Structures are given as C-alpha cells and as structure tokens.
Short mmCIF file of C-alpha atoms in Angstrom, two decimals:
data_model
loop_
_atom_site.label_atom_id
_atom_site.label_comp_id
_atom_site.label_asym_id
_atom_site.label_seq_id
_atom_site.Cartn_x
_atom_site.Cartn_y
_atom_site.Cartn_z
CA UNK A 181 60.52 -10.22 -49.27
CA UNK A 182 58.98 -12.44 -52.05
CA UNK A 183 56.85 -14.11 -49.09
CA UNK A 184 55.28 -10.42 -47.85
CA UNK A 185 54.39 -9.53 -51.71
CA UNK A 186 52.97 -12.83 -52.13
CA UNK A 187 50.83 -12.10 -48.93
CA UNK A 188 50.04 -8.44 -50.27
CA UNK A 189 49.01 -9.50 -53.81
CA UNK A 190 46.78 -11.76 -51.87
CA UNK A 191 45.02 -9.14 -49.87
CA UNK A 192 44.70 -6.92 -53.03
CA UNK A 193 43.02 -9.77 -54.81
CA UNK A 194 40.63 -10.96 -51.93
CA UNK A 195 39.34 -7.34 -51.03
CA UNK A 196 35.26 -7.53 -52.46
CA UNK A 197 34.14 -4.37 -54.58
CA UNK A 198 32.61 -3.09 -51.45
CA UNK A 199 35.69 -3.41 -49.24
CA UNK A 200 37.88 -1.92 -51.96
CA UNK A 201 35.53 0.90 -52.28
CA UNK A 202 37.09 1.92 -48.57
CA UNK A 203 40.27 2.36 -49.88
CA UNK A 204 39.57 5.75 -51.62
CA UNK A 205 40.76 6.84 -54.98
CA UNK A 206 39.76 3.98 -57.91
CA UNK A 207 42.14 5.13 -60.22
CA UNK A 208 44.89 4.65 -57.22
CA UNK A 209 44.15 1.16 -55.93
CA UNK A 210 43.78 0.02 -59.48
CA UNK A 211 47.95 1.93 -60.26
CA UNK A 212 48.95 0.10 -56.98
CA UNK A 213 47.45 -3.22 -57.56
CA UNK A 214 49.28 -3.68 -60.73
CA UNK A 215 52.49 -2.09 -59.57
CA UNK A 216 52.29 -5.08 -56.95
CA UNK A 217 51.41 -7.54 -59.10
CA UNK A 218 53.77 -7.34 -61.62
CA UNK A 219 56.49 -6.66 -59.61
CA UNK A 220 59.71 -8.76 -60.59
CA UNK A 221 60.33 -10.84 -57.49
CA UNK A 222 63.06 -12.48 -58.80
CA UNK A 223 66.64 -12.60 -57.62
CA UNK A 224 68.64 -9.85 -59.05
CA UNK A 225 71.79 -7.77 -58.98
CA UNK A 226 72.00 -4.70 -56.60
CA UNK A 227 70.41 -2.09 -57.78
CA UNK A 228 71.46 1.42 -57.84
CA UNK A 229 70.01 4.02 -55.01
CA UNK A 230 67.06 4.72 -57.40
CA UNK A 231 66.17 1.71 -57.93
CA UNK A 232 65.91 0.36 -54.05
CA UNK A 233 64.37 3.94 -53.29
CA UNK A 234 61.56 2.96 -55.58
CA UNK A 235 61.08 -0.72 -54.70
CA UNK A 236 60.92 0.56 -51.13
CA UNK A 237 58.32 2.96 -51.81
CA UNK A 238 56.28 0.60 -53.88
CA UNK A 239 55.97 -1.70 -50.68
CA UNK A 240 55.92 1.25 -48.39
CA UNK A 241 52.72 2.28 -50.49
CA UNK A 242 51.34 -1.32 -50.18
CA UNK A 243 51.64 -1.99 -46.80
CA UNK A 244 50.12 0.84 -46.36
CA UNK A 245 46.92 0.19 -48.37
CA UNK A 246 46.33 -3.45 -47.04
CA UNK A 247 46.56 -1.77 -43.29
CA UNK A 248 43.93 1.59 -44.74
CA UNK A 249 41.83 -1.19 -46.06
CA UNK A 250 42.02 -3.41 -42.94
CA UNK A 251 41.57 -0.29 -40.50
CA UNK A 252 38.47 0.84 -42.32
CA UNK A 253 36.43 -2.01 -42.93
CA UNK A 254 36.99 -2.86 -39.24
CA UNK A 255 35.06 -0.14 -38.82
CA UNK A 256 32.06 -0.11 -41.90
CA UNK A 257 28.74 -1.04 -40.33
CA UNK A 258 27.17 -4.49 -42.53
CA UNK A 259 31.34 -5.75 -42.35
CA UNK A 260 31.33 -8.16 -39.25
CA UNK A 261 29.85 -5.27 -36.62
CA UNK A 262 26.77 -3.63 -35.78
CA UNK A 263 26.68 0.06 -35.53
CA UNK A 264 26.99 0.86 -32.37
CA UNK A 265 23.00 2.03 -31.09
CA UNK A 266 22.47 5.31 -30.77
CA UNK A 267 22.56 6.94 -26.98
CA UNK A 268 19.35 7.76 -25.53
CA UNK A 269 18.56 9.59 -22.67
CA UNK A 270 14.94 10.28 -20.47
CA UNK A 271 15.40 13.81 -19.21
CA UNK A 272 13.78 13.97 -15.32
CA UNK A 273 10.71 14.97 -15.78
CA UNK A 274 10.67 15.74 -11.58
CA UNK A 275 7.79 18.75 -11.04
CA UNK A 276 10.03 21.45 -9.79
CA UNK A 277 9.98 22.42 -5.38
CA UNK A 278 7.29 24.68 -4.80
CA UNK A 279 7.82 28.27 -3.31
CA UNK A 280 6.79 31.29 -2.05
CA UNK A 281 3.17 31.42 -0.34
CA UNK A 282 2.12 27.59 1.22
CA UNK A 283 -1.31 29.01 0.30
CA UNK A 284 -0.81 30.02 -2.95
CA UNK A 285 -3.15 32.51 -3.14
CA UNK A 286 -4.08 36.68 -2.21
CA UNK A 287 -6.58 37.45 0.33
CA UNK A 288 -7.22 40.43 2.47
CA UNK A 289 -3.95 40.66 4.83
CA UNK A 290 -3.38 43.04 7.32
CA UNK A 291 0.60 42.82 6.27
CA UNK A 292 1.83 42.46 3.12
CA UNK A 293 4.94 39.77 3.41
CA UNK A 294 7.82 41.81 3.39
CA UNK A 295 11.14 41.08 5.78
CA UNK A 296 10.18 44.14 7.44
CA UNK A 297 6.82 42.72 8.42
CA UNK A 298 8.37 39.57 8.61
CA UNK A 299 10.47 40.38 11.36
CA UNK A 300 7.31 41.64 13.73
CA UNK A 301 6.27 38.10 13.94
CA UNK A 302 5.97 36.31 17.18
CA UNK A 303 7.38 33.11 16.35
CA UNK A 304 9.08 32.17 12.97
CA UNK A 305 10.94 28.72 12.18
CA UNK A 306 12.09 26.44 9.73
CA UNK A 307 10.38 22.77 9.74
CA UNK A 308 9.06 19.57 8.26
CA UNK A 309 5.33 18.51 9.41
CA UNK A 310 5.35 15.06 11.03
CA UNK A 311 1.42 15.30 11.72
CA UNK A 312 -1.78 17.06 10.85
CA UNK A 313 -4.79 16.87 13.01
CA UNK A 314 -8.38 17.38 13.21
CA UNK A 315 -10.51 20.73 12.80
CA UNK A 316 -12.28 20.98 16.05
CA UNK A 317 -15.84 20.20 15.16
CA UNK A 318 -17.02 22.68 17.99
CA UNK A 319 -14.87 25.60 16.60
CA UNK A 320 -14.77 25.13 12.70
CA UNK A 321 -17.11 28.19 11.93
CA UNK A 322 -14.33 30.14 13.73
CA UNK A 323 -11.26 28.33 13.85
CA UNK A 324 -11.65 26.39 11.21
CA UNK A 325 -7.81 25.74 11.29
CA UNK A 326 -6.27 22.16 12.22
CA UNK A 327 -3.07 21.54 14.69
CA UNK A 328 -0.39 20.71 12.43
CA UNK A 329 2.77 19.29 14.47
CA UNK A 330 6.28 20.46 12.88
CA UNK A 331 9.98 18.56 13.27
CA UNK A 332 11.76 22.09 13.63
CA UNK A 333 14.67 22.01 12.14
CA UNK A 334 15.91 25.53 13.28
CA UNK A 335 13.88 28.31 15.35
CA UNK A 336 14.58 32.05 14.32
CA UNK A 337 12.36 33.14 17.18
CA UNK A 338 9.98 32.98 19.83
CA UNK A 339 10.62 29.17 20.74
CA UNK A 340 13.08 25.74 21.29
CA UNK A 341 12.77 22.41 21.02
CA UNK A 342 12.71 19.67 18.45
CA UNK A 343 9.13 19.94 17.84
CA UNK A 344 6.19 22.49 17.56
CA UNK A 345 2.22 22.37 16.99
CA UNK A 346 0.72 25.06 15.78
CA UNK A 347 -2.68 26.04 13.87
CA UNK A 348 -2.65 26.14 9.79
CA UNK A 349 -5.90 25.92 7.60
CA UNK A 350 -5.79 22.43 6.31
CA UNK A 351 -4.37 20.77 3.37
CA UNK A 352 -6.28 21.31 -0.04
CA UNK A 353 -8.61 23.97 1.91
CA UNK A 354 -9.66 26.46 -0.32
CA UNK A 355 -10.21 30.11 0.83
CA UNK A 356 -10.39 33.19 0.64
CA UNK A 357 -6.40 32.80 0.99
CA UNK A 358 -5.73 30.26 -1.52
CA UNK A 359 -5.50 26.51 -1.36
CA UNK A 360 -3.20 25.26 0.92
CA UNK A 361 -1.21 22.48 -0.76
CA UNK A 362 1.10 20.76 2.18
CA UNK A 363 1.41 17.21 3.61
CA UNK A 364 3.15 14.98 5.57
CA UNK A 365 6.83 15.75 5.58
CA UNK A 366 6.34 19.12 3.86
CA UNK A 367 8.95 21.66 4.78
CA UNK A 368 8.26 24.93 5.12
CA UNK A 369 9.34 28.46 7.13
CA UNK A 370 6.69 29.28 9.36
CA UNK A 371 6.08 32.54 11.16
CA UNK A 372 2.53 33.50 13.08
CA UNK A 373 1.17 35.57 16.32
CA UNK A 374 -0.59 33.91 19.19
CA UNK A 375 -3.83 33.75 18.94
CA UNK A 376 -5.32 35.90 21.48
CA UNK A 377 -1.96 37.51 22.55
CA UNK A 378 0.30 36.40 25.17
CA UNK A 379 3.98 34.64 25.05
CA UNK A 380 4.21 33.60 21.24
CA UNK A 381 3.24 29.87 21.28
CA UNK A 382 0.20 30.32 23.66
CA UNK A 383 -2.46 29.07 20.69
CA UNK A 384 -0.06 29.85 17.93
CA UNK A 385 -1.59 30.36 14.44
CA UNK A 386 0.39 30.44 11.03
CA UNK A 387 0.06 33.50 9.63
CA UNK A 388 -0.77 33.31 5.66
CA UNK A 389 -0.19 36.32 2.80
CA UNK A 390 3.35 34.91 2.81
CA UNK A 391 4.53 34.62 5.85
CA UNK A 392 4.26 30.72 5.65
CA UNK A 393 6.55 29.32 2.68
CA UNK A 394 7.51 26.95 0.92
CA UNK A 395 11.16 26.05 2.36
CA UNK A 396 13.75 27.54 -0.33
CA UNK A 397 17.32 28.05 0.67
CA UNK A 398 16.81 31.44 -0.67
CA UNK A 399 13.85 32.20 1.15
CA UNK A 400 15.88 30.48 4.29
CA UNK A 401 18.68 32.70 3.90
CA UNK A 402 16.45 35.68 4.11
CA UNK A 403 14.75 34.91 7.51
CA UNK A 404 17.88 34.00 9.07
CA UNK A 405 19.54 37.40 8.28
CA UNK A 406 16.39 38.97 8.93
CA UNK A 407 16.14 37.50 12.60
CA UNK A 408 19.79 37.84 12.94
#
C-alpha cells in the first residue's frame, strides 16, 4: 500500500499546469492532492469500518484521477500526438450520361417521338458504334448523311446479327435538327425507315426528332415493351 501512494503522490506532483488542467475541477484536484499527500502511511491498529471505508475511498478517488489524467492527455493534441488531419474528400466531378434526342435539337419532323410513333418504325435497336464513315462526296447536297457501323447489342425489330450500318448525319453536324454529338463507342437506341422503301435495312437511315437516343435504361425499357 505505502509503495502505490508513494507512486500516486508522484504522479500528482509530476502532472505540468497544463496536464492538470485535464483533470477538471481545480478546487477538486487541489482537495485530492493533499488528502494523498498527507495521508498517514504508517503502520497502525485496525481501524473501525469507517475508517477503512474512507481510506478505501481516498485511494479509490486517486487511482482514479492518475488514470482520468493519463486517459486524457493521451488524447490532448501538442501532448506527444498530432491531431489526427482532417478527412478530405474530391466529389466526382464525372459530366452526367447524356439522353434523350442524339441530335439534341427540334426541327421540322413528320412524327413527333412518341412510343406510338415509335413503334411504326422499320427497324429499331440498341447499339454501340464501332465505326463512322465518309459522306459520299457525290451525294452530300442530298444525302449528306455518313454510314455509321453499330455493335448491336439487342434488335427490337426489323433485323439480326451482331452488327449493323446504317446512315446518321455526322458527328458535331449542325442542322436544322440539332448537333449531333456521338463517337466512337457511343451507345445509343436507334430506330429509322429505309430509305426509298423496301425490306427495312435496304439503305437504312436513322430517323432524328427522337427516335435516335441516347442509350438510358429507362429509355431501353420503353422500346423493349413497346416492341414487345
């Protein structure tokens, strides 16, 4: 016992005016410093129930400041430890998917995209363009569209196969439709007519005024119920 209380008055006497400052109540630490301190450690008779009940609390209380103390200035920044630094995060700044009309734009249509009109269409499937070609120098006052060659990922109607070509106006072409804004490995729902009639991938041609999208598994969901 005398050896712990030597040990506690220690602590008590080595704790700096900022480390004591943890402990809390001034007025306390300086009542339980001096209850330690000039406790008689001598040996001595039993003591009656009150007595021990008291000495026990008085190192109860002790033990208990030196481990407050020792728990909270573990824990002060400036005592032995940085703070830890402060979490940062870069939100995605990603440009959101495009969607609705791959031409982006009104013009004068003949149909207004609806899935009533939608479903009139010759042809209509989901894709991803692998390749865009030329305009046809001998043909660009009237088809001044270029073949555009499509992975299909899933035909709703009017062909099969893995892969498709079929006349779009060209990327960044401005017109009287809007600009069309699709590359390489775009993916988009495309629905058109033939040309000049006939089965529907003899000269196909992507219709515009929304009937060429943006792939959205929204607008997806929509053509395949609407070609089921």
């Amino acid at each position: 016992m005398n050896d712990r209380l030597d040990d506690l008055v220690r602590q008590a006497q080595t704790l700096d005016p900022a480390r004591a400052a943890a402990l809390g109540d001034p007025q306390l630490r300086q009542r339980l410093l001096q209850e330690i301190t000039t406790m008689d450690t001598s040996p001595q008779p039993a003591a009656p129930p009150a007595r021990r009940t008291w000495r026990l609390v008085a190192v109860t209380a002790a033990t208990l400041a030196a481990a407050a103390a020792a728990f909270v200035l573990i824990g002060l920044p400036g005592q032995g430890q940085s703070p830890p630094a402060a979490a940062t995060s870069t939100p995605a700044s990603a440009t959101p998917a495009p969607q609705g009309d791959v031409f982006g734009g009104s013009a004068s249509c003949v149909e207004t995209y609806s899935p009533q009109a939608l479903r009139q269409r010759a042809f209509a499937f989901d894709g991803t363009v692998l390749a865009i070609g030329q305009t046809d120098p001998t043909k660009v006052e009237t088809s001044p569209e270029v073949p555009v060659t499509f992975q299909v990922h899933r035909w709703y109607r009017g062909g099969q196969g893995e892969q498709v070509t079929v006349a779009m106006m060209p990327p960044g072409a401005i017109t009287s439709a809007g600009d069309a804004g699709y590359g390489i490995g775009s993916r988009l729902l495309v629905s058109g007519e033939p040309r000049f009639g006939g089965r529907p991938l003899d000269d196909p041609i992507a219709w515009s005024c929304g009937f060429t999208r943006w792939h959205t598994a929204t607008d997806a969901q929509t053509w395949q119920q609407t070609f089921a």
